[in-house]
XYZ file of C-alpha atoms in Angstrom:
764
model
C -97.303 -5.629 32.756
C -94.384 -6.589 35.019
C -91.091 -4.689 34.271
C -89.116 -8.146 33.482
C -91.633 -9.124 30.737
C -89.976 -8.595 27.310
C -91.771 -7.242 24.056
C -91.170 -10.007 21.036
C -91.207 -8.290 17.577
C -94.387 -9.085 15.615
C -92.927 -11.169 12.620
C -95.541 -11.592 9.548
C -93.784 -13.309 6.759
C -90.720 -11.065 5.987
C -92.378 -8.463 8.040
C -91.180 -7.170 11.415
C -93.593 -4.509 12.536
C -95.321 -3.040 15.602
C -94.812 0.362 16.113
C -92.808 3.545 15.573
C -92.269 6.941 17.275
C -91.009 10.184 16.208
C -89.335 12.365 18.778
C -89.227 16.114 17.583
C -86.806 17.990 19.668
C -86.893 20.855 17.396
C -89.461 23.087 18.721
C -89.125 26.794 17.381
C -87.036 28.209 20.507
C -84.467 25.477 19.838
C -84.086 25.378 16.019
C -80.866 27.535 15.962
C -79.412 25.267 18.898
C -80.166 22.365 16.997
C -78.603 23.756 13.801
C -81.420 24.154 11.737
C -81.372 26.907 9.200
C -83.648 29.916 9.215
C -87.286 29.052 7.003
C -86.771 29.933 3.441
C -90.232 31.064 1.868
C -91.209 28.330 -0.713
C -90.482 29.135 -4.029
C -91.220 27.780 -7.442
C -89.691 24.293 -7.187
C -87.854 22.157 -9.644
C -89.821 19.598 -11.507
C -90.604 16.996 -9.009
C -89.848 14.349 -11.767
C -86.350 15.292 -11.560
C -86.192 13.293 -8.328
C -88.245 10.230 -9.659
C -85.171 8.058 -10.654
C -84.822 4.160 -10.129
C -83.470 4.505 -6.525
C -86.733 6.742 -5.713
C -89.082 3.881 -7.169
C -87.296 1.070 -5.657
C -89.547 1.877 -2.536
C -92.930 2.390 -4.209
C -93.669 4.286 -0.613
C -92.029 7.165 -1.444
C -94.110 8.052 -4.511
C -97.159 7.001 -2.636
C -96.610 9.621 0.055
C -95.334 12.199 -2.408
C -91.964 12.462 -1.251
C -90.626 13.966 -4.584
C -92.637 17.036 -4.277
C -90.691 18.118 -0.911
C -87.532 17.282 -2.689
C -88.404 19.492 -5.252
C -88.398 22.334 -2.776
C -84.967 21.452 -1.672
C -85.719 19.530 1.362
C -83.899 16.110 2.037
C -83.460 15.828 5.788
C -80.205 17.793 6.163
C -79.612 19.031 9.667
C -82.229 16.842 11.025
C -81.424 13.872 13.229
C -83.713 10.920 13.765
C -83.245 8.388 16.535
C -83.758 4.698 15.399
C -84.988 2.862 18.539
C -84.528 -0.669 17.269
C -82.493 -3.645 16.858
C -79.324 -1.984 15.923
C -77.976 -1.152 12.552
C -75.354 -2.464 9.987
C -73.020 0.024 10.145
C -70.828 -0.784 6.857
C -74.165 -0.902 4.739
C -73.393 1.175 1.433
C -76.588 3.073 2.066
C -76.309 3.855 5.750
C -72.489 4.255 6.292
C -71.407 7.709 6.829
C -74.959 8.586 8.073
C -74.663 7.492 11.701
C -74.312 9.652 14.275
C -71.125 8.862 16.538
C -73.312 9.459 19.751
C -75.039 5.928 18.456
C -75.277 3.666 21.535
C -76.353 0.260 23.129
C -78.539 1.011 25.952
C -79.622 -2.660 26.483
C -75.867 -3.829 26.838
C -73.637 -0.822 27.615
C -70.272 -0.605 25.920
C -71.995 -3.257 23.746
C -72.244 -2.901 19.674
C -74.906 -1.206 17.873
C -74.804 -4.202 15.007
C -77.920 -5.578 14.097
C -78.202 -9.159 14.727
C -81.563 -9.536 12.956
C -82.111 -6.866 10.251
C -85.153 -5.252 11.696
C -83.547 -1.918 12.824
C -81.500 -1.823 9.481
C -84.560 -2.298 7.168
C -86.357 0.573 9.475
C -83.136 2.823 9.289
C -83.091 2.385 5.459
C -86.630 3.413 4.973
C -86.073 6.650 7.154
C -82.605 7.731 5.801
C -81.037 5.594 3.249
C -78.543 7.654 1.457
C -79.359 8.757 -2.106
C -76.186 7.442 -3.960
C -77.283 5.774 -7.309
C -77.758 2.211 -5.809
C -80.225 0.133 -4.249
C -82.954 2.676 -2.834
C -83.072 5.935 -0.774
C -85.227 6.643 2.241
C -87.676 9.388 2.808
C -85.179 11.729 4.469
C -82.039 10.503 2.523
C -79.963 13.537 4.119
C -80.867 13.084 7.529
C -78.524 11.978 10.411
C -79.274 8.747 12.228
C -78.963 8.487 15.996
C -79.119 4.560 16.298
C -79.993 3.291 19.787
C -79.768 -0.355 20.237
C -82.464 -1.002 22.581
C -83.326 -4.988 22.103
C -81.841 -7.646 24.859
C -81.917 -10.507 22.748
C -83.063 -11.347 19.362
C -85.534 -8.384 19.144
C -86.966 -8.444 22.717
C -87.483 -5.069 24.255
C -87.827 -4.472 28.052
C -89.671 -1.334 29.347
C -86.407 -0.419 31.212
C -84.494 -0.254 27.791
C -87.119 1.445 26.066
C -87.319 3.875 28.852
C -83.551 4.246 28.761
C -83.576 4.919 24.953
C -86.091 7.740 25.066
C -84.248 9.378 27.908
C -80.698 9.026 25.584
C -82.572 10.215 22.499
C -83.317 13.501 24.281
C -80.047 14.298 25.276
C -78.574 12.940 21.980
C -79.956 16.019 19.930
C -82.539 13.916 18.024
C -85.238 15.645 16.375
C -87.293 12.524 15.451
C -87.567 9.191 17.393
C -88.492 6.273 15.655
C -90.110 3.294 17.541
C -90.833 0.360 15.347
C -91.828 -2.173 18.232
C -94.634 -2.707 20.390
C -96.583 -5.059 22.860
C -99.805 -5.820 24.272
C -99.908 -3.873 27.645
C -99.067 -0.366 28.870
C -95.222 0.066 29.538
C -95.580 1.255 33.016
C -95.225 4.296 35.082
C -91.544 4.903 34.469
C -91.664 4.543 30.585
C -94.905 6.870 30.798
C -92.936 9.530 32.794
C -90.037 9.302 30.223
C -92.681 9.875 27.389
C -94.107 12.875 29.081
C -90.560 14.292 29.671
C -90.063 13.898 26.066
C -93.451 15.760 25.288
C -92.670 18.435 27.604
C -89.181 18.725 26.013
C -90.755 18.879 22.570
C -91.113 15.682 21.338
C -93.452 13.949 19.016
C -94.076 10.212 19.833
C -95.417 8.307 16.691
C -95.870 4.305 17.156
C -97.039 1.688 14.938
C -100.271 0.065 15.597
C -99.006 -3.168 15.623
C -99.551 -6.490 13.167
C -102.293 -8.504 15.183
C -105.185 -7.601 13.115
C -106.687 -6.048 16.308
C -109.330 -3.619 16.652
C -107.035 -1.269 19.144
C -103.214 -0.470 18.580
C -100.785 -2.086 20.788
C -98.577 -0.206 22.874
C -96.873 2.221 22.852
C -99.224 3.495 19.948
C -102.237 3.025 22.441
C -100.858 6.134 24.062
C -101.901 8.376 21.118
C -104.678 10.474 22.641
C -104.698 8.590 25.882
C -106.720 10.964 28.256
C -104.545 9.716 31.196
C -101.393 11.648 30.106
C -101.203 15.164 28.913
C -99.293 14.516 25.639
C -100.470 17.926 23.881
C -101.408 15.928 20.861
C -97.897 15.015 20.092
C -98.439 11.220 19.937
C -98.922 9.566 16.472
C -100.070 5.998 15.984
C -99.271 4.710 12.588
C -100.945 1.730 10.684
C -100.059 0.074 7.189
C -101.840 0.038 3.835
C -100.492 -1.871 0.383
C -99.118 0.050 -2.657
C -102.969 0.373 -3.918
C -103.903 2.132 -0.449
C -105.627 -1.083 0.661
C -106.013 -1.774 4.469
C -103.204 -4.501 5.284
C -104.792 -7.090 6.694
C -102.220 -7.662 9.462
C -102.146 -4.063 10.702
C -104.074 -3.134 13.951
C -106.757 -0.705 13.027
C -106.857 2.843 14.772
C -109.269 2.115 17.430
C -109.546 4.690 20.044
C -106.625 6.512 18.856
C -108.412 7.497 15.539
C -107.583 11.232 15.826
C -104.249 10.743 15.820
C -103.612 7.751 13.647
C -102.131 7.818 10.195
C -101.559 5.175 7.191
C -98.537 4.781 5.631
C -96.804 2.090 2.937
C -95.944 -1.208 5.126
C -96.533 -3.937 2.584
C -93.595 -5.282 0.576
C -91.348 -2.252 1.352
C -87.878 -2.388 -0.305
C -85.090 -1.557 2.187
C -81.775 -1.896 3.856
C -80.794 -5.315 5.499
C -77.411 -6.293 6.960
C -74.633 -8.079 4.869
C -73.614 -10.505 7.480
C -75.376 -13.418 8.653
C -78.991 -12.748 10.260
C -81.697 -14.316 12.179
C -82.970 -17.418 10.097
C -86.244 -17.079 11.801
C -86.982 -13.674 9.740
C -85.525 -14.941 6.624
C -83.542 -12.170 5.585
C -80.704 -13.685 3.131
C -76.765 -12.795 3.282
C -76.368 -12.727 -0.568
C -77.914 -9.302 -1.132
C -77.638 -5.659 0.805
C -81.826 -5.178 0.491
C -84.987 -6.903 0.778
C -88.725 -6.371 1.332
C -90.789 -6.732 4.329
C -93.881 -6.028 5.577
C -95.448 -4.625 8.910
C -96.605 -1.535 10.770
C -92.914 -1.369 11.433
C -92.234 -0.353 7.818
C -95.068 1.991 7.744
C -93.815 4.158 10.516
C -90.779 5.074 9.399
C -92.282 6.791 6.378
C -93.729 9.014 8.951
C -90.502 9.672 10.731
C -88.761 10.435 7.457
C -91.918 12.684 6.500
C -91.410 14.694 9.814
C -87.818 15.090 9.185
C -88.477 16.537 5.803
C -91.196 19.026 7.311
C -88.527 20.116 9.974
C -86.327 21.018 7.587
C -88.645 22.888 5.453
C -90.322 24.679 8.263
C -88.155 24.787 11.313
C -90.402 27.046 13.215
C -93.134 24.568 13.484
C -94.034 23.673 17.080
C -94.210 19.809 17.445
C -97.912 19.512 17.918
C -98.158 21.587 14.779
C -96.157 19.173 12.794
C -98.515 16.414 14.081
C -101.375 18.509 13.303
C -100.392 19.094 9.479
C -99.598 15.237 9.065
C -102.858 14.565 10.434
C -105.025 17.263 8.728
C -103.474 16.783 5.248
C -103.592 12.946 4.824
C -105.460 11.447 2.088
C -108.795 10.267 3.653
C -109.348 6.439 3.324
C -112.463 4.317 3.775
C -115.559 5.677 5.242
C -115.460 9.560 4.773
C -113.932 11.719 7.477
C -111.765 10.261 10.563
C -112.489 6.482 11.381
C -111.410 3.780 13.328
C -109.870 2.114 10.705
C -107.563 4.402 8.834
C -107.811 7.225 10.991
C -107.177 10.326 8.993
C -106.043 8.386 6.232
C -102.713 8.028 4.124
C -99.687 10.062 4.558
C -99.641 12.747 1.899
C -96.388 14.960 1.775
C -97.488 16.709 -1.500
C -100.652 18.295 0.586
C -98.377 18.701 3.752
C -96.409 21.271 2.232
C -99.324 23.191 0.630
C -100.742 26.123 2.584
C -103.264 25.205 5.321
C -106.038 27.185 6.328
C -106.324 30.975 5.551
C -103.451 32.749 4.313
C -102.377 36.341 5.774
C -99.765 38.795 4.863
C -97.791 39.805 8.083
C -97.900 43.669 8.526
C -95.901 44.006 11.979
C -92.364 43.156 12.911
C -93.271 39.479 14.015
C -95.713 36.835 13.702
C -98.774 37.603 15.520
C -97.935 41.669 15.206
C -100.493 42.308 12.951
C -101.737 40.873 9.522
C -104.366 40.911 6.811
C -106.039 38.186 4.982
C -104.430 37.433 1.539
C -107.797 36.998 0.097
C -108.868 40.650 1.158
C -105.526 42.009 0.251
C -106.354 43.825 -2.944
C -105.501 47.071 -4.348
C -107.936 48.354 -7.540
C -106.123 51.544 -8.866
C -108.424 53.977 -10.196
C -108.455 55.225 -13.943
C -105.826 58.038 -13.232
C -103.177 55.463 -12.080
C -103.649 53.185 -15.161
C -100.790 50.579 -14.947
C -98.989 51.933 -11.997
C -97.307 49.219 -9.736
C -97.595 46.679 -12.758
C -93.684 46.271 -12.999
C -92.934 45.745 -9.220
C -90.664 42.775 -8.709
C -91.040 43.299 -4.985
C -94.422 42.495 -4.809
C -94.030 39.084 -6.138
C -91.621 38.427 -3.653
C -93.910 38.937 -0.695
C -94.317 36.399 2.023
C -97.721 35.136 3.122
C -98.145 32.830 6.245
C -100.693 30.001 6.320
C -102.517 28.681 9.606
C -99.584 27.541 11.166
C -97.306 30.511 10.334
C -95.189 28.798 7.413
C -93.807 31.314 4.796
C -94.735 31.223 1.034
C -93.771 33.314 -1.851
C -97.215 34.815 -3.052
C -97.471 36.777 -6.171
C -98.980 39.848 -4.528
C -98.517 41.932 -7.821
C -101.800 39.843 -9.107
C -103.682 41.740 -6.514
C -103.007 44.910 -7.857
C -105.271 45.674 -10.712
C -106.227 48.968 -12.828
C -109.147 50.189 -13.842
C -110.122 49.121 -17.310
C -110.730 52.240 -19.614
C -113.417 51.941 -22.201
C -116.022 54.078 -23.786
C -118.761 52.817 -21.576
C -121.014 51.988 -24.594
C -122.591 49.496 -22.355
C -124.836 52.257 -20.702
C -126.259 52.663 -24.356
C -128.124 49.182 -23.596
C -129.286 49.700 -20.094
C -130.552 46.642 -18.197
C -133.908 48.249 -17.422
C -136.302 50.243 -19.512
C -135.861 53.802 -18.321
C -138.394 56.895 -18.569
C -137.916 60.320 -17.542
C -140.949 62.141 -16.591
C -141.189 66.071 -15.940
C -143.369 68.694 -15.158
C -143.187 72.369 -14.172
C -145.067 73.922 -11.100
C -146.075 77.300 -10.264
C -143.515 79.453 -8.429
C -140.706 78.225 -11.033
C -140.416 74.702 -9.682
C -139.597 71.828 -11.972
C -139.604 68.112 -11.200
C -138.043 65.315 -12.964
C -137.713 62.122 -12.349
C -136.562 58.721 -14.144
C -138.510 55.550 -13.314
C -137.802 52.171 -14.739
C -139.550 49.120 -15.262
C -136.785 46.135 -14.651
C -136.199 43.491 -16.909
C -138.396 40.334 -16.292
C -136.222 37.427 -14.714
C -136.267 34.090 -15.638
C -136.974 31.448 -13.394
C -137.629 27.371 -13.576
C -140.603 26.100 -12.082
C -140.974 22.316 -10.887
C -142.286 21.411 -14.172
C -139.165 22.663 -15.721
C -141.101 25.270 -17.721
C -139.535 28.653 -18.267
C -141.683 31.243 -16.289
C -140.964 35.026 -16.390
C -141.861 36.948 -13.278
C -141.538 40.511 -12.195
C -142.086 41.090 -8.377
C -140.281 44.276 -8.191
C -142.580 46.833 -9.972
C -141.595 50.220 -10.828
C -138.094 51.602 -9.568
C -137.165 55.294 -9.042
C -134.032 55.885 -10.659
C -133.548 59.415 -9.975
C -135.291 62.487 -8.981
C -134.375 66.235 -9.549
C -136.293 69.153 -7.921
C -135.338 72.881 -8.964
C -136.608 76.052 -8.195
C -135.551 79.004 -10.474
C -136.279 82.606 -9.860
C -134.861 85.893 -11.801
C -131.275 85.356 -10.147
C -131.278 82.213 -8.355
C -131.598 78.528 -8.899
C -131.845 75.932 -6.396
C -131.728 72.190 -7.098
C -132.094 68.923 -5.089
C -131.068 65.639 -6.341
C -131.722 61.918 -5.168
C -130.187 58.780 -6.372
C -128.593 60.827 -9.473
C -125.269 60.846 -10.900
C -122.694 63.309 -9.805
C -122.464 65.359 -13.116
C -126.202 65.468 -13.417
C -126.096 67.501 -9.932
C -122.885 69.315 -10.322
C -123.486 70.469 -13.780
C -120.909 70.863 -16.721
C -119.827 74.205 -18.680
C -122.601 76.199 -17.472
C -124.199 78.426 -20.346
C -123.882 75.988 -23.173
C -125.208 72.496 -24.025
C -122.561 71.650 -26.406
C -120.912 69.149 -23.940
C -124.173 66.925 -23.942
C -123.265 66.405 -27.622
C -120.440 64.120 -26.983
C -120.274 60.874 -25.056
C -119.104 60.812 -21.465
C -117.458 64.586 -21.740
C -117.010 64.614 -17.890
C -113.706 62.461 -18.351
C -112.222 65.342 -19.690
C -114.336 68.247 -18.751
C -115.053 67.609 -15.464
C -113.226 64.515 -14.011
C -113.782 64.930 -10.390
C -117.324 63.813 -11.091
C -116.358 60.674 -12.581
C -114.692 59.537 -9.165
C -117.939 59.428 -7.142
C -120.790 57.095 -7.894
C -124.670 58.139 -7.705
C -125.838 59.720 -4.628
C -127.910 62.783 -3.450
C -127.009 66.455 -3.329
C -128.051 70.196 -3.641
C -126.596 73.127 -5.630
C -127.546 76.783 -5.263
C -126.404 79.663 -7.803
C -126.801 83.287 -7.628
C -126.432 85.803 -10.357
C -124.586 88.919 -9.419
C -124.500 91.132 -12.119
C -121.990 89.482 -15.213
C -121.185 86.871 -12.586
C -122.518 83.734 -11.389
C -121.687 82.161 -7.891
C -122.521 78.520 -7.495
C -122.075 76.327 -4.572
C -122.603 72.641 -4.695
C -122.580 69.554 -2.603
C -122.942 65.768 -3.317
C -123.044 62.634 -1.063
C -122.286 59.272 -2.594
C -124.886 56.643 -1.930
C -123.174 53.625 -0.058
C -122.922 50.682 -2.181
C -122.175 47.699 0.047
C -122.595 45.353 -2.720
C -119.901 46.808 -4.811
C -117.542 47.465 -1.667
C -117.901 51.284 -2.260
C -116.952 53.505 0.859
C -118.921 56.562 1.389
C -117.597 59.777 -0.452
C -118.693 63.282 -0.546
C -117.838 66.283 -2.754
C -118.158 70.011 -2.506
C -117.606 72.626 -5.044
C -117.867 76.351 -5.542
C -117.595 77.934 -8.693
C -117.650 81.407 -10.174
C -118.476 82.201 -13.711
C -117.719 85.300 -15.724
C -120.115 86.264 -18.716
C -118.826 88.468 -21.659
C -120.857 89.969 -24.534
C -121.375 87.842 -27.221
C -122.036 84.549 -25.236
C -118.495 83.802 -24.277
C -117.722 82.843 -20.428
C -114.949 81.763 -18.425
C -115.548 79.346 -15.059
C -113.044 78.784 -12.460
C -114.129 76.185 -9.804
C -112.526 74.581 -6.703
C -113.743 71.174 -5.653
C -112.785 68.989 -2.513
C -113.273 65.226 -2.744
C -113.378 63.387 0.671
C -113.011 59.699 0.202
C -113.139 56.895 2.990
C -111.265 54.100 2.359
C -110.579 55.108 -1.219
C -108.363 57.360 -3.437
C -108.801 58.949 -6.442
C -111.523 56.061 -7.300
C -108.857 53.596 -6.239
C -110.289 51.129 -3.682
C -107.808 49.520 -0.965
C -108.224 46.366 1.080
C -106.516 44.101 3.367
C -102.851 45.165 3.575
C -103.322 47.589 1.215
C -106.038 49.734 2.853
C -105.908 53.283 3.403
C -107.848 55.474 5.827
C -108.925 57.455 2.967
C -107.893 60.691 0.832
C -108.781 64.152 0.630
C -108.583 65.738 -2.973
C -108.564 69.431 -4.201
C -109.353 70.223 -7.686
C -108.751 73.280 -9.553
C -110.641 73.869 -12.708
C -110.771 76.747 -15.576
C -113.139 76.037 -18.388
C -114.542 78.186 -21.116
C -117.124 78.672 -23.706
C -116.394 80.591 -26.820
C -118.555 81.565 -29.530
C -116.419 81.495 -32.956
C -119.115 82.207 -35.506
C -122.811 81.962 -36.262
C -123.616 78.247 -34.838
C -120.002 77.312 -34.138
C -118.938 76.972 -30.440
C -115.627 76.020 -28.783
C -115.318 74.786 -25.262
C -112.372 74.027 -23.457
C -111.656 72.817 -19.769
C -108.219 72.208 -17.713
C -108.062 70.466 -14.421
C -105.378 70.111 -11.772
C -105.822 67.923 -8.861
C -103.702 67.417 -5.463
C -104.536 64.659 -3.224
C -103.322 63.770 0.258
C -103.607 60.007 1.005
C -103.832 58.937 4.735
C -102.160 55.507 5.103
C -99.928 54.531 8.043
C -97.191 52.122 8.623
C -99.342 49.028 9.082
C -100.193 49.054 5.389
C -98.148 47.827 2.545
C -98.092 51.222 0.659
C -97.257 54.218 3.133
C -95.693 57.403 3.586
C -97.703 58.888 0.285
C -96.391 61.917 -1.306
C -99.107 64.510 -2.508
C -100.368 62.703 -5.505
C -100.848 65.639 -8.459
C -103.164 64.583 -11.610
C -104.245 66.559 -14.246
C -107.059 66.707 -17.355
C -108.079 68.648 -20.340
C -110.539 68.758 -23.187
C -110.998 70.850 -25.955
C -114.141 70.426 -28.126
C -115.654 72.162 -31.304
C -119.387 72.242 -32.212
C -121.364 73.631 -35.535
C -124.925 73.646 -35.525
C -127.162 73.421 -38.554
C -124.819 71.163 -40.653
C -127.239 68.992 -42.756
C -130.589 70.864 -41.288
C -131.403 73.584 -38.998
C -131.756 71.080 -35.981
C -128.587 68.937 -35.952
C -124.963 69.335 -34.549
C -121.556 68.156 -35.569
C -118.689 68.429 -33.350
C -115.137 66.896 -32.279
C -113.580 66.423 -28.834
C -110.004 65.806 -28.120
C -108.621 65.470 -24.716
C -106.863 63.650 -21.887
C -108.956 61.567 -18.934
C -107.682 62.412 -15.437
C -103.838 61.233 -15.254
C -101.464 61.042 -12.333
C -98.639 63.174 -13.320
C -96.731 62.519 -9.942
C -97.312 60.074 -6.946
C -94.711 58.213 -4.701
C -95.185 56.212 -1.658
C -93.060 53.495 0.198
C -94.018 49.977 -0.841
C -92.724 47.624 2.425
C -93.087 43.882 1.765
C -92.483 41.108 4.113
C -90.151 38.893 2.172
C -88.812 36.223 4.999
C -89.049 35.006 8.515
C -86.369 34.070 11.315
C -86.567 31.141 13.390
C -87.663 33.132 16.099
C -90.615 34.277 14.124
C -89.453 37.885 13.115
C -90.783 39.161 10.093
C -88.162 40.734 7.780
C -89.290 43.015 5.196
C -87.763 44.910 2.074
C -88.834 48.407 1.362
C -88.704 50.875 -1.919
C -89.863 54.041 -2.744
C -92.136 53.370 -5.795
C -94.013 55.765 -8.391
C -97.307 55.425 -9.150
C -97.364 57.463 -12.226
C -98.856 55.476 -15.223
C -96.472 54.426 -18.253
C -98.373 56.203 -20.951
C -100.906 59.072 -21.521
C -104.197 58.432 -22.892
C -105.703 60.642 -25.625
C -109.292 60.617 -26.642
C -110.565 61.616 -29.902
C -114.369 61.929 -30.579
C -116.492 62.727 -33.583
C -120.331 63.273 -32.547
C -123.314 64.005 -34.638
C -126.812 64.214 -33.339
C -130.188 65.577 -35.129
C -133.848 65.941 -34.131
C -135.954 64.064 -36.428
C -139.254 65.426 -34.725
C -140.634 67.097 -31.582
C -140.186 63.751 -29.714
C -137.722 61.746 -31.539
C -133.772 62.273 -32.016
C -130.552 60.379 -32.959
C -127.201 60.633 -31.609
C -124.050 58.812 -33.239
C -120.423 58.814 -31.717
C -117.076 57.562 -33.305
C -114.332 57.363 -30.926
C -110.642 56.363 -30.709
C -108.446 56.201 -27.528
C -104.461 56.199 -28.060
C -102.585 54.413 -25.191
C -105.967 53.558 -23.245
C -105.766 53.415 -19.702
C -102.665 55.288 -19.583
C -100.575 52.179 -20.763
C -97.533 52.996 -22.873
C -97.664 51.120 -26.077
C -101.234 49.753 -25.528
C -103.003 49.241 -29.171
C -105.445 51.912 -29.616
C -109.020 51.328 -29.008
C -112.150 52.314 -31.269
C -115.816 52.670 -30.588
C -118.924 53.463 -32.336
C -122.562 53.851 -30.822
C -125.700 55.313 -31.763
C -128.883 55.983 -29.704
C -132.341 56.661 -30.808
C -134.590 58.453 -28.203
C -138.541 59.046 -28.678
C -141.049 60.020 -26.253
C -144.650 58.377 -26.637
């Protein structure tokens, strides 16, 4: 259009609305220069209801966009300057006095006043930043500073020249947000477009109201949003109006081709400030009150301007296009599902805008982008020897995670650290599958035993909704062991069996088999590795027996288990009368794990190498009475570098012990009664450096805090067990256990747990 043509405000009833623009000059590199504070990680806020005062509800729009939820986090617009490019302002209004920047100016009439002759600019300014002073209403960003730029030549008309000057002035006036509640039917010309692009390149976000002509397309400058002719870097928004129920305002222009950069905001009967002196009778604002309602997209747009100011205070490291993207992607969808030409992205939603967007990450480097781990994947499942270690770490619960826009949030990282639950494992008595053991002896001293199962049938629902039981898996091999024995040598191969089956326990006695899960106390290294494959060879040399064993854990991707191997050398010295003593040395190599602990994401470790030193004995005390005992010391070296939350590990020392006593022939010739007491493997000494990100600076440096933490559990578990078994015939036996755990899981003051189990075995 010709530069001499003016643009008249769209007036509808008491509504003056056509457009608004947000100019954000607070890009991350400039936040310190503009006086914005460093971003504080979001903490537990005050109740949002604390801010729901009569002054708050005077403009229903504040509640509709969820502004109280931002206030509850401590953001009110402080430190942010909003340029109001409009018809001026009433500088004496009680809700606006003291908020107006001394740099405010009249660009249409140099040296002229900034007074508002028709009330439009005053109404818009109140929606953006009216003071919270207990009277009337307050604005969205009630602590923001208002840079007033009066740009109308007369009675609400704006020329492209004055608007071009206004945009340029707001850039040099230090405005973080620019509001343009105005518009017209045609592009504003090359000079305006050049100023627009200059503002964008400077770091501005331009948001303009769609207009009040009930048109299918927005007016200008809103139509520049998404305009392919200019490279606005996604920094221009268009804003349409809805009523208090979220219904499309009949006067509002639709989003049209700007749909991907278009929002809705409250714009019908919005209560705000008006001048206290005589105003334009055409508009209809009275002179007896300081407040009035008005409708129009001019009223919708300042809600978005205030929202942007709140986000800038709360997250000053956001880039301008990120502010736009957050407001768009967190809007409440209206109308047809998804982005549409009527409502665009939907209704402005500040409650959603302050929540994390996208995948959360834990920063592990010195700056944003310097290495990270996803929050969901950052877990530490401590093995049973660690008990409740780290459960009292306050530093973990001060950790900061970043969302997709690198906004810092306090996260309860302590909840990502769990301990293994200690139990009697009696669920193994009721296996999901029916297991049978088959064995046979072959010539040459070879024996073969295997366990097979007929898996439980699974239920499925047919199309006729009848329950059908199907079993398509057939028999499964659950374990295979092949052994060859000569006079002095035994060689054994195991496939898909438990570690203690292959590695053995207390050679020369079957007393350990009387008890339930004796390896917890009598061979704890065997409980830290799952089922797999292995071999062993033992050779008797006089009164001594030397055994070499190796076991490789079968990888279990479904369980998230890493690979682990254990090797062992044991020397047993036998004495007359049946007594023996065994010294063994074992090494356990774990990949991605340590002492049965699983660490991932920010807690990830390369692995661990553990050494176990065990001394065990078998002592016959009298006819049919035997004592067994074992003591184990462990020393682990954990490999973890400085890119994880836990690093600089000391060597981890742990210990376990157990003593048992068994008597045969208690009630009959073929029964046994025994008692076992001991401590499962428990960490006795372990330290590591816990380094946690706790904040972020405006230049996106990550600030951390470190402390040396102990990973020793608070308590000491002692297990007691009374066991009895008896043979009821050649093919049938019964076993029973009564068990108690004191301070289960090595947790101090934990209530004792009790267990009772019985198993009946028969062969047929």
